[in-house]
Amino acid sequence: MAPTGPRRLRAQTARAMLSHPETFKAGVSICGNHYQRGYLPIWVENYIGPDDGQNYDAANNVLIADQLQGKLFLIHGEMDDNVHPAHTLQLADALIKADKDFEMLIVPNANHDGVGSAYVMRRTAAFLARELYALKD
């Protein structure tokens, strides 16, 4: 399976791949809020509750980056003022420290919604086609 998706699924694509590597083999995470303490509490707490010292960490993709086994493509807009690009860069840093291979695209001058360009869609489709085709063997 290869998860990808808009809005709330953006960080959850990476989460699914990190939490369930036996199921999810390829995925594209676009502008994901991978580090909950770095995002808007009103949004985070709507889904995981007030910070109790554990729930934010339990939803933190950075802390489980070493579990990646599949092919992950991280995409983020350079000018994102909703989910700061640092979220994706923190996950990338953790993946590098864990010696995990991944692909990443930082889109110049793109904001949170501006990553829906034809170029990004073409790159996403090419990644999924390549990686899913490789899985069929």
mmCIF file of N, CA and C in Angstrom:
data_model
loop_
_atom_site.group_PDB
_atom_site.id
_atom_site.type_symbol
_atom_site.label_atom_id
_atom_site.label_comp_id
_atom_site.label_asym_id
_atom_site.label_seq_id
_atom_site.Cartn_x
_atom_site.Cartn_y
_atom_site.Cartn_z
ATOM 1 N N MET A 1 0.830 -1.178 0.000
ATOM 2 C CA MET A 1 0.000 0.000 0.000
ATOM 3 C C MET A 1 0.877 1.245 0.000
ATOM 4 N N ALA A 2 0.355 2.312 -0.573
ATOM 5 C CA ALA A 2 1.089 3.576 -0.643
ATOM 6 C C ALA A 2 0.159 4.719 -0.258
ATOM 7 N N PRO A 3 0.217 5.163 0.990
ATOM 8 C CA PRO A 3 -0.656 6.264 1.395
ATOM 9 C C PRO A 3 -0.136 7.615 0.916
ATOM 10 N N THR A 4 -1.044 8.507 0.645
ATOM 11 C CA THR A 4 -0.755 9.916 0.407
ATOM 12 C C THR A 4 -2.073 10.642 0.570
ATOM 13 N N GLY A 5 -2.047 11.944 0.669
ATOM 14 C CA GLY A 5 -3.318 12.633 0.806
ATOM 15 C C GLY A 5 -3.153 14.080 1.195
ATOM 16 N N PRO A 6 -4.254 14.813 1.130
ATOM 17 C CA PRO A 6 -4.251 16.238 1.461
ATOM 18 C C PRO A 6 -4.503 16.474 2.945
ATOM 19 N N ARG A 7 -4.263 17.675 3.351
ATOM 20 C CA ARG A 7 -4.589 18.183 4.683
ATOM 21 C C ARG A 7 -4.188 17.237 5.808
ATOM 22 N N ARG A 8 -5.165 16.753 6.578
ATOM 23 C CA ARG A 8 -4.863 15.988 7.782
ATOM 24 C C ARG A 8 -4.076 14.712 7.498
ATOM 25 N N LEU A 9 -4.099 14.237 6.281
ATOM 26 C CA LEU A 9 -3.367 13.013 5.954
ATOM 27 C C LEU A 9 -1.895 13.271 5.668
ATOM 28 N N ARG A 10 -1.490 14.514 5.634
ATOM 29 C CA ARG A 10 -0.130 14.847 5.229
ATOM 30 C C ARG A 10 0.906 14.255 6.176
ATOM 31 N N ALA A 11 0.777 14.442 7.466
ATOM 32 C CA ALA A 11 1.723 13.857 8.419
ATOM 33 C C ALA A 11 1.384 12.393 8.675
ATOM 34 N N GLN A 12 0.116 12.035 8.519
ATOM 35 C CA GLN A 12 -0.300 10.671 8.801
ATOM 36 C C GLN A 12 0.250 9.671 7.788
ATOM 37 N N THR A 13 0.591 10.131 6.595
ATOM 38 C CA THR A 13 1.233 9.248 5.628
ATOM 39 C C THR A 13 2.554 8.759 6.199
ATOM 40 N N ALA A 14 3.369 9.686 6.678
ATOM 41 C CA ALA A 14 4.642 9.295 7.286
ATOM 42 C C ALA A 14 4.384 8.451 8.527
ATOM 43 N N ARG A 15 3.393 8.836 9.322
ATOM 44 C CA ARG A 15 3.086 8.097 10.541
ATOM 45 C C ARG A 15 2.724 6.649 10.238
ATOM 46 N N ALA A 16 1.904 6.438 9.237
ATOM 47 C CA ALA A 16 1.519 5.072 8.859
ATOM 48 C C ALA A 16 2.739 4.259 8.443
ATOM 49 N N MET A 17 3.618 4.879 7.673
ATOM 50 C CA MET A 17 4.806 4.162 7.212
ATOM 51 C C MET A 17 5.768 3.858 8.354
ATOM 52 N N LEU A 18 5.863 4.754 9.329
ATOM 53 C CA LEU A 18 6.762 4.549 10.457
ATOM 54 C C LEU A 18 6.175 3.575 11.483
ATOM 55 N N SER A 19 4.868 3.626 11.676
ATOM 56 C CA SER A 19 4.209 2.776 12.669
ATOM 57 C C SER A 19 3.888 1.384 12.151
ATOM 58 N N HIS A 20 3.674 1.283 10.850
ATOM 59 C CA HIS A 20 3.262 0.000 10.256
ATOM 60 C C HIS A 20 4.083 -0.292 8.995
ATOM 61 N N PRO A 21 5.392 -0.419 9.142
ATOM 62 C CA PRO A 21 6.245 -0.616 7.961
ATOM 63 C C PRO A 21 5.968 -1.917 7.222
ATOM 64 N N GLU A 22 5.353 -2.877 7.892
ATOM 65 C CA GLU A 22 5.027 -4.144 7.239
ATOM 66 C C GLU A 22 3.859 -3.987 6.255
ATOM 67 N N THR A 23 3.082 -2.944 6.406
ATOM 68 C CA THR A 23 1.905 -2.723 5.560
ATOM 69 C C THR A 23 2.142 -1.662 4.502
ATOM 70 N N PHE A 24 2.739 -0.553 4.887
ATOM 71 C CA PHE A 24 2.887 0.592 3.990
ATOM 72 C C PHE A 24 4.308 0.644 3.443
ATOM 73 N N LYS A 25 4.444 0.473 2.150
ATOM 74 C CA LYS A 25 5.753 0.323 1.504
ATOM 75 C C LYS A 25 6.239 1.578 0.795
ATOM 76 N N ALA A 26 5.349 2.490 0.470
ATOM 77 C CA ALA A 26 5.723 3.734 -0.205
ATOM 78 C C ALA A 26 4.676 4.786 0.132
ATOM 79 N N GLY A 27 5.119 6.026 0.248
ATOM 80 C CA GLY A 27 4.163 7.084 0.559
ATOM 81 C C GLY A 27 4.748 8.459 0.326
ATOM 82 N N VAL A 28 3.842 9.426 0.185
ATOM 83 C CA VAL A 28 4.220 10.819 -0.036
ATOM 84 C C VAL A 28 3.591 11.653 1.073
ATOM 85 N N SER A 29 4.432 12.358 1.815
ATOM 86 C CA SER A 29 3.966 13.211 2.900
ATOM 87 C C SER A 29 4.227 14.659 2.506
ATOM 88 N N ILE A 30 3.143 15.429 2.373
ATOM 89 C CA ILE A 30 3.233 16.799 1.886
ATOM 90 C C ILE A 30 2.899 17.775 3.013
ATOM 91 N N CYS A 31 3.848 18.618 3.363
ATOM 92 C CA CYS A 31 3.660 19.667 4.384
ATOM 93 C C CYS A 31 3.141 19.107 5.703
ATOM 94 N N GLY A 32 3.698 18.005 6.137
ATOM 95 C CA GLY A 32 3.223 17.358 7.354
ATOM 96 C C GLY A 32 3.700 18.025 8.632
ATOM 97 N N ASN A 33 2.832 18.062 9.636
ATOM 98 C CA ASN A 33 3.227 18.542 10.966
ATOM 99 C C ASN A 33 3.726 17.324 11.753
ATOM 100 N N HIS A 34 4.976 16.997 11.534
ATOM 101 C CA HIS A 34 5.572 15.781 12.084
ATOM 102 C C HIS A 34 5.962 15.914 13.547
ATOM 103 N N TYR A 35 6.073 17.129 14.042
ATOM 104 C CA TYR A 35 6.511 17.405 15.414
ATOM 105 C C TYR A 35 5.426 18.237 16.081
ATOM 106 N N GLN A 36 4.580 17.595 16.897
ATOM 107 C CA GLN A 36 3.371 18.243 17.406
ATOM 108 C C GLN A 36 3.626 19.463 18.292
ATOM 109 N N ARG A 37 4.710 19.466 19.045
ATOM 110 C CA ARG A 37 4.982 20.619 19.908
ATOM 111 C C ARG A 37 5.350 21.864 19.099
ATOM 112 N N GLY A 38 5.640 21.695 17.840
ATOM 113 C CA GLY A 38 5.974 22.829 16.991
ATOM 114 C C GLY A 38 4.795 23.326 16.179
ATOM 115 N N TYR A 39 3.603 22.811 16.454
ATOM 116 C CA TYR A 39 2.436 23.214 15.681
ATOM 117 C C TYR A 39 1.413 23.900 16.592
ATOM 118 N N LEU A 40 0.334 24.347 16.016
ATOM 119 C CA LEU A 40 -0.699 25.098 16.724
ATOM 120 C C LEU A 40 -1.419 24.212 17.750
ATOM 121 N N PRO A 41 -1.309 24.520 19.037
ATOM 122 C CA PRO A 41 -1.950 23.676 20.055
ATOM 123 C C PRO A 41 -3.449 23.495 19.835
ATOM 124 N N ILE A 42 -4.134 24.526 19.363
ATOM 125 C CA ILE A 42 -5.584 24.408 19.176
ATOM 126 C C ILE A 42 -5.926 23.325 18.151
ATOM 127 N N TRP A 43 -5.088 23.148 17.145
ATOM 128 C CA TRP A 43 -5.328 22.105 16.147
ATOM 129 C C TRP A 43 -4.917 20.754 16.701
ATOM 130 N N VAL A 44 -3.717 20.677 17.268
ATOM 131 C CA VAL A 44 -3.200 19.406 17.795
ATOM 132 C C VAL A 44 -4.116 18.867 18.883
ATOM 133 N N GLU A 45 -4.489 19.725 19.831
ATOM 134 C CA GLU A 45 -5.281 19.273 20.964
ATOM 135 C C GLU A 45 -6.701 18.900 20.586
ATOM 136 N N ASN A 46 -7.159 19.381 19.466
ATOM 137 C CA ASN A 46 -8.467 18.966 18.957
ATOM 138 C C ASN A 46 -8.472 17.476 18.636
ATOM 139 N N TYR A 47 -7.311 16.921 18.277
ATOM 140 C CA TYR A 47 -7.214 15.514 17.869
ATOM 141 C C TYR A 47 -6.593 14.617 18.924
ATOM 142 N N ILE A 48 -5.632 15.141 19.729
ATOM 143 C CA ILE A 48 -4.962 14.260 20.689
ATOM 144 C C ILE A 48 -5.124 14.713 22.139
ATOM 145 N N GLY A 49 -5.829 15.813 22.358
ATOM 146 C CA GLY A 49 -6.065 16.298 23.712
ATOM 147 C C GLY A 49 -4.951 17.206 24.197
ATOM 148 N N PRO A 50 -5.165 17.825 25.366
ATOM 149 C CA PRO A 50 -4.156 18.720 25.932
ATOM 150 C C PRO A 50 -2.849 17.971 26.198
ATOM 151 N N ASP A 51 -1.751 18.696 26.117
ATOM 152 C CA ASP A 51 -0.436 18.104 26.345
ATOM 153 C C ASP A 51 -0.364 17.571 27.769
ATOM 154 N N ASP A 52 -0.222 16.268 27.893
ATOM 155 C CA ASP A 52 -0.119 15.652 29.214
ATOM 156 C C ASP A 52 1.291 15.104 29.457
ATOM 157 N N GLY A 53 2.229 15.523 28.601
ATOM 158 C CA GLY A 53 3.597 15.064 28.745
ATOM 159 C C GLY A 53 3.895 13.795 27.965
ATOM 160 N N GLN A 54 2.861 13.118 27.484
ATOM 161 C CA GLN A 54 3.058 11.872 26.736
ATOM 162 C C GLN A 54 2.379 11.876 25.378
ATOM 163 N N ASN A 55 1.176 12.453 25.289
ATOM 164 C CA ASN A 55 0.422 12.338 24.040
ATOM 165 C C ASN A 55 1.077 13.080 22.877
ATOM 166 N N TYR A 56 1.741 14.201 23.134
ATOM 167 C CA TYR A 56 2.424 14.901 22.045
ATOM 168 C C TYR A 56 3.572 14.043 21.511
ATOM 169 N N ASP A 57 4.317 13.433 22.432
ATOM 170 C CA ASP A 57 5.402 12.558 21.995
ATOM 171 C C ASP A 57 4.864 11.334 21.263
ATOM 172 N N ALA A 58 3.730 10.819 21.683
ATOM 173 C CA ALA A 58 3.137 9.646 21.045
ATOM 174 C C ALA A 58 2.720 9.931 19.603
ATOM 175 N N ALA A 59 2.508 11.213 19.270
ATOM 176 C CA ALA A 59 2.114 11.595 17.907
ATOM 177 C C ALA A 59 3.270 12.211 17.132
ATOM 178 N N ASN A 60 4.494 12.074 17.632
ATOM 179 C CA ASN A 60 5.671 12.714 17.051
ATOM 180 C C ASN A 60 6.380 11.760 16.090
ATOM 181 N N ASN A 61 6.325 12.055 14.796
ATOM 182 C CA ASN A 61 6.982 11.205 13.794
ATOM 183 C C ASN A 61 8.500 11.206 13.924
ATOM 184 N N VAL A 62 9.053 12.310 14.411
ATOM 185 C CA VAL A 62 10.506 12.434 14.524
ATOM 186 C C VAL A 62 11.071 11.361 15.454
ATOM 187 N N LEU A 63 10.335 11.046 16.521
ATOM 188 C CA LEU A 63 10.820 10.094 17.518
ATOM 189 C C LEU A 63 10.834 8.652 17.030
ATOM 190 N N ILE A 64 10.117 8.353 15.956
ATOM 191 C CA ILE A 64 10.078 6.974 15.448
ATOM 192 C C ILE A 64 10.625 6.868 14.021
ATOM 193 N N ALA A 65 11.401 7.854 13.622
ATOM 194 C CA ALA A 65 11.961 7.872 12.262
ATOM 195 C C ALA A 65 12.805 6.641 11.967
ATOM 196 N N ASP A 66 13.417 6.081 12.978
ATOM 197 C CA ASP A 66 14.283 4.910 12.774
ATOM 198 C C ASP A 66 13.519 3.662 12.356
ATOM 199 N N GLN A 67 12.184 3.711 12.383
ATOM 200 C CA GLN A 67 11.374 2.558 12.001
ATOM 201 C C GLN A 67 11.049 2.514 10.507
ATOM 202 N N LEU A 68 11.463 3.523 9.752
ATOM 203 C CA LEU A 68 11.152 3.546 8.321
ATOM 204 C C LEU A 68 11.799 2.362 7.613
ATOM 205 N N GLN A 69 10.987 1.673 6.807
ATOM 206 C CA GLN A 69 11.492 0.587 5.975
ATOM 207 C C GLN A 69 11.159 0.805 4.506
ATOM 208 N N GLY A 70 10.075 1.492 4.225
ATOM 209 C CA GLY A 70 9.631 1.700 2.856
ATOM 210 C C GLY A 70 10.255 2.928 2.224
ATOM 211 N N LYS A 71 9.658 3.355 1.133
ATOM 212 C CA LYS A 71 10.126 4.502 0.357
ATOM 213 C C LYS A 71 9.252 5.704 0.668
ATOM 214 N N LEU A 72 9.841 6.709 1.271
ATOM 215 C CA LEU A 72 9.104 7.901 1.698
ATOM 216 C C LEU A 72 9.587 9.116 0.919
ATOM 217 N N PHE A 73 8.641 9.893 0.423
ATOM 218 C CA PHE A 73 8.917 11.130 -0.305
ATOM 219 C C PHE A 73 8.323 12.269 0.517
ATOM 220 N N LEU A 74 9.176 13.140 1.041
ATOM 221 C CA LEU A 74 8.757 14.300 1.819
ATOM 222 C C LEU A 74 8.739 15.527 0.920
ATOM 223 N N ILE A 75 7.638 16.277 0.949
ATOM 224 C CA ILE A 75 7.505 17.495 0.147
ATOM 225 C C ILE A 75 7.040 18.612 1.080
ATOM 226 N N HIS A 76 7.636 19.790 0.929
ATOM 227 C CA HIS A 76 7.199 20.925 1.752
ATOM 228 C C HIS A 76 7.420 22.227 0.987
ATOM 229 N N GLY A 77 6.516 23.157 1.151
ATOM 230 C CA GLY A 77 6.660 24.483 0.561
ATOM 231 C C GLY A 77 7.587 25.341 1.400
ATOM 232 N N GLU A 78 8.531 25.977 0.754
ATOM 233 C CA GLU A 78 9.520 26.817 1.444
ATOM 234 C C GLU A 78 8.867 27.941 2.246
ATOM 235 N N MET A 79 7.766 28.476 1.759
ATOM 236 C CA MET A 79 7.120 29.631 2.392
ATOM 237 C C MET A 79 5.862 29.240 3.186
ATOM 238 N N ASP A 80 5.750 27.984 3.566
ATOM 239 C CA ASP A 80 4.581 27.508 4.311
ATOM 240 C C ASP A 80 4.465 28.274 5.627
ATOM 241 N N ASP A 81 3.350 28.987 5.809
ATOM 242 C CA ASP A 81 3.139 29.727 7.050
ATOM 243 C C ASP A 81 2.075 29.058 7.918
ATOM 244 N N ASN A 82 1.686 27.860 7.562
ATOM 245 C CA ASN A 82 0.765 27.077 8.378
ATOM 246 C C ASN A 82 1.578 26.025 9.143
ATOM 247 N N VAL A 83 2.167 25.099 8.428
ATOM 248 C CA VAL A 83 3.081 24.116 9.020
ATOM 249 C C VAL A 83 4.483 24.524 8.583
ATOM 250 N N HIS A 84 5.272 24.985 9.521
ATOM 251 C CA HIS A 84 6.610 25.481 9.193
ATOM 252 C C HIS A 84 7.449 24.363 8.567
ATOM 253 N N PRO A 85 8.261 24.694 7.560
ATOM 254 C CA PRO A 85 9.121 23.681 6.930
ATOM 255 C C PRO A 85 10.037 22.953 7.917
ATOM 256 N N ALA A 86 10.263 23.535 9.080
ATOM 257 C CA ALA A 86 11.090 22.871 10.096
ATOM 258 C C ALA A 86 10.531 21.511 10.482
ATOM 259 N N HIS A 87 9.217 21.318 10.372
ATOM 260 C CA HIS A 87 8.622 20.014 10.673
ATOM 261 C C HIS A 87 9.204 18.940 9.765
ATOM 262 N N THR A 88 9.231 19.210 8.491
ATOM 263 C CA THR A 88 9.767 18.249 7.531
ATOM 264 C C THR A 88 11.277 18.126 7.683
ATOM 265 N N LEU A 89 11.941 19.235 7.944
ATOM 266 C CA LEU A 89 13.391 19.186 8.110
ATOM 267 C C LEU A 89 13.795 18.422 9.366
ATOM 268 N N GLN A 90 13.006 18.524 10.433
ATOM 269 C CA GLN A 90 13.296 17.741 11.640
ATOM 270 C C GLN A 90 13.142 16.250 11.363
ATOM 271 N N LEU A 91 12.107 15.893 10.612
ATOM 272 C CA LEU A 91 11.940 14.481 10.266
ATOM 273 C C LEU A 91 13.081 14.019 9.365
ATOM 274 N N ALA A 92 13.451 14.848 8.393
ATOM 275 C CA ALA A 92 14.573 14.503 7.513
ATOM 276 C C ALA A 92 15.853 14.312 8.325
ATOM 277 N N ASP A 93 16.093 15.183 9.277
ATOM 278 C CA ASP A 93 17.282 15.065 10.126
ATOM 279 C C ASP A 93 17.270 13.754 10.904
ATOM 280 N N ALA A 94 16.124 13.404 11.460
ATOM 281 C CA ALA A 94 16.015 12.146 12.214
ATOM 282 C C ALA A 94 16.203 10.940 11.305
ATOM 283 N N LEU A 95 15.688 11.004 10.078
ATOM 284 C CA LEU A 95 15.880 9.904 9.128
ATOM 285 C C LEU A 95 17.351 9.754 8.754
ATOM 286 N N ILE A 96 18.034 10.870 8.559
ATOM 287 C CA ILE A 96 19.463 10.831 8.234
ATOM 288 C C ILE A 96 20.244 10.246 9.408
ATOM 289 N N LYS A 97 19.938 10.685 10.613
ATOM 290 C CA LYS A 97 20.630 10.151 11.796
ATOM 291 C C LYS A 97 20.396 8.658 11.968
ATOM 292 N N ALA A 98 19.233 8.182 11.518
ATOM 293 C CA ALA A 98 18.910 6.756 11.592
ATOM 294 C C ALA A 98 19.410 5.991 10.360
ATOM 295 N N ASP A 99 20.089 6.697 9.457
ATOM 296 C CA ASP A 99 20.636 6.107 8.229
ATOM 297 C C ASP A 99 19.539 5.501 7.347
ATOM 298 N N LYS A 100 18.416 6.220 7.231
ATOM 299 C CA LYS A 100 17.288 5.788 6.405
ATOM 300 C C LYS A 100 17.276 6.577 5.109
ATOM 301 N N ASP A 101 17.041 5.895 4.005
ATOM 302 C CA ASP A 101 16.939 6.547 2.706
ATOM 303 C C ASP A 101 15.529 7.104 2.516
ATOM 304 N N PHE A 102 15.448 8.280 1.926
ATOM 305 C CA PHE A 102 14.171 8.923 1.632
ATOM 306 C C PHE A 102 14.427 9.958 0.548
ATOM 307 N N GLU A 103 13.358 10.467 -0.023
ATOM 308 C CA GLU A 103 13.457 11.553 -0.995
ATOM 309 C C GLU A 103 12.786 12.779 -0.407
ATOM 310 N N MET A 104 13.271 13.953 -0.808
ATOM 311 C CA MET A 104 12.684 15.187 -0.291
ATOM 312 C C MET A 104 12.701 16.265 -1.370
ATOM 313 N N LEU A 105 11.634 17.036 -1.406
ATOM 314 C CA LEU A 105 11.514 18.165 -2.319
ATOM 315 C C LEU A 105 11.035 19.372 -1.518
ATOM 316 N N ILE A 106 11.839 20.418 -1.490
ATOM 317 C CA ILE A 106 11.427 21.694 -0.918
ATOM 318 C C ILE A 106 11.054 22.583 -2.107
ATOM 319 N N VAL A 107 9.805 23.035 -2.148
ATOM 320 C CA VAL A 107 9.303 23.785 -3.292
ATOM 321 C C VAL A 107 9.501 25.283 -3.039
ATOM 322 N N PRO A 108 10.371 25.928 -3.810
ATOM 323 C CA PRO A 108 10.625 27.363 -3.616
ATOM 324 C C PRO A 108 9.355 28.195 -3.789
ATOM 325 N N ASN A 109 9.202 29.185 -2.940
ATOM 326 C CA ASN A 109 8.109 30.160 -3.004
ATOM 327 C C ASN A 109 6.713 29.556 -2.854
ATOM 328 N N ALA A 110 6.609 28.305 -2.425
ATOM 329 C CA ALA A 110 5.299 27.669 -2.258
ATOM 330 C C ALA A 110 4.865 27.741 -0.803
ATOM 331 N N ASN A 111 3.589 28.058 -0.593
ATOM 332 C CA ASN A 111 3.049 28.051 0.758
ATOM 333 C C ASN A 111 2.385 26.704 1.025
ATOM 334 N N HIS A 112 1.568 26.630 2.058
ATOM 335 C CA HIS A 112 0.954 25.366 2.469
ATOM 336 C C HIS A 112 0.081 24.765 1.365
ATOM 337 N N ASP A 113 -0.644 25.611 0.670
ATOM 338 C CA ASP A 113 -1.521 25.120 -0.393
ATOM 339 C C ASP A 113 -0.869 25.208 -1.763
ATOM 340 N N GLY A 114 0.255 25.872 -1.853
ATOM 341 C CA GLY A 114 0.921 26.071 -3.138
ATOM 342 C C GLY A 114 1.735 24.896 -3.612
ATOM 343 N N VAL A 115 1.726 23.810 -2.850
ATOM 344 C CA VAL A 115 2.470 22.633 -3.287
ATOM 345 C C VAL A 115 1.635 21.759 -4.218
ATOM 346 N N GLY A 116 0.483 22.250 -4.622
ATOM 347 C CA GLY A 116 -0.371 21.504 -5.535
ATOM 348 C C GLY A 116 -0.103 21.821 -6.994
ATOM 349 N N SER A 117 1.072 22.315 -7.282
ATOM 350 C CA SER A 117 1.407 22.686 -8.656
ATOM 351 C C SER A 117 1.524 21.450 -9.548
ATOM 352 N N ALA A 118 1.491 21.683 -10.832
ATOM 353 C CA ALA A 118 1.634 20.586 -11.794
ATOM 354 C C ALA A 118 2.964 19.866 -11.594
ATOM 355 N N TYR A 119 4.017 20.618 -11.274
ATOM 356 C CA TYR A 119 5.330 20.009 -11.063
ATOM 357 C C TYR A 119 5.304 19.038 -9.879
ATOM 358 N N VAL A 120 4.728 19.477 -8.773
ATOM 359 C CA VAL A 120 4.665 18.625 -7.581
ATOM 360 C C VAL A 120 3.794 17.402 -7.849
ATOM 361 N N MET A 121 2.684 17.593 -8.527
ATOM 362 C CA MET A 121 1.813 16.458 -8.845
ATOM 363 C C MET A 121 2.525 15.459 -9.771
ATOM 364 N N ARG A 122 3.286 15.971 -10.724
ATOM 365 C CA ARG A 122 4.043 15.084 -11.627
ATOM 366 C C ARG A 122 5.094 14.304 -10.861
ATOM 367 N N ARG A 123 5.811 14.989 -9.969
ATOM 368 C CA ARG A 123 6.840 14.314 -9.163
ATOM 369 C C ARG A 123 6.223 13.260 -8.235
ATOM 370 N N THR A 124 5.067 13.592 -7.650
ATOM 371 C CA THR A 124 4.365 12.650 -6.773
ATOM 372 C C THR A 124 3.936 11.418 -7.552
ATOM 373 N N ALA A 125 3.319 11.634 -8.710
ATOM 374 C CA ALA A 125 2.866 10.510 -9.530
ATOM 375 C C ALA A 125 4.041 9.656 -9.998
ATOM 376 N N ALA A 126 5.125 10.283 -10.385
ATOM 377 C CA ALA A 126 6.301 9.542 -10.848
ATOM 378 C C ALA A 126 6.900 8.708 -9.713
ATOM 379 N N PHE A 127 6.972 9.294 -8.522
ATOM 380 C CA PHE A 127 7.494 8.561 -7.363
ATOM 381 C C PHE A 127 6.639 7.336 -7.076
ATOM 382 N N LEU A 128 5.320 7.533 -6.975
ATOM 383 C CA LEU A 128 4.432 6.410 -6.662
ATOM 384 C C LEU A 128 4.457 5.349 -7.754
ATOM 385 N N ALA A 129 4.460 5.771 -9.013
ATOM 386 C CA ALA A 129 4.517 4.791 -10.103
ATOM 387 C C ALA A 129 5.810 3.983 -10.025
ATOM 388 N N ARG A 130 6.913 4.659 -9.827
ATOM 389 C CA ARG A 130 8.210 3.972 -9.757
ATOM 390 C C ARG A 130 8.277 3.013 -8.579
ATOM 391 N N GLU A 131 7.886 3.473 -7.411
ATOM 392 C CA GLU A 131 8.030 2.662 -6.216
ATOM 393 C C GLU A 131 6.998 1.529 -6.160
ATOM 394 N N LEU A 132 5.793 1.788 -6.606
ATOM 395 C CA LEU A 132 4.785 0.724 -6.605
ATOM 396 C C LEU A 132 5.093 -0.323 -7.676
ATOM 397 N N TYR A 133 5.612 0.107 -8.798
ATOM 398 C CA TYR A 133 6.007 -0.842 -9.832
ATOM 399 C C TYR A 133 7.131 -1.738 -9.323
ATOM 400 N N ALA A 134 8.072 -1.146 -8.599
ATOM 401 C CA ALA A 134 9.196 -1.925 -8.053
ATOM 402 C C ALA A 134 8.707 -2.956 -7.041
ATOM 403 N N LEU A 135 7.613 -2.688 -6.365
ATOM 404 C CA LEU A 135 7.083 -3.605 -5.361
ATOM 405 C C LEU A 135 6.420 -4.831 -5.976
ATOM 406 N N LYS A 136 5.981 -4.725 -7.216
ATOM 407 C CA LYS A 136 5.225 -5.843 -7.780
ATOM 408 C C LYS A 136 6.096 -7.059 -8.075
ATOM 409 N N ASP A 137 7.402 -6.868 -8.147
ATOM 410 C CA ASP A 137 8.316 -7.992 -8.406
ATOM 411 C C ASP A 137 8.576 -8.827 -7.181
#
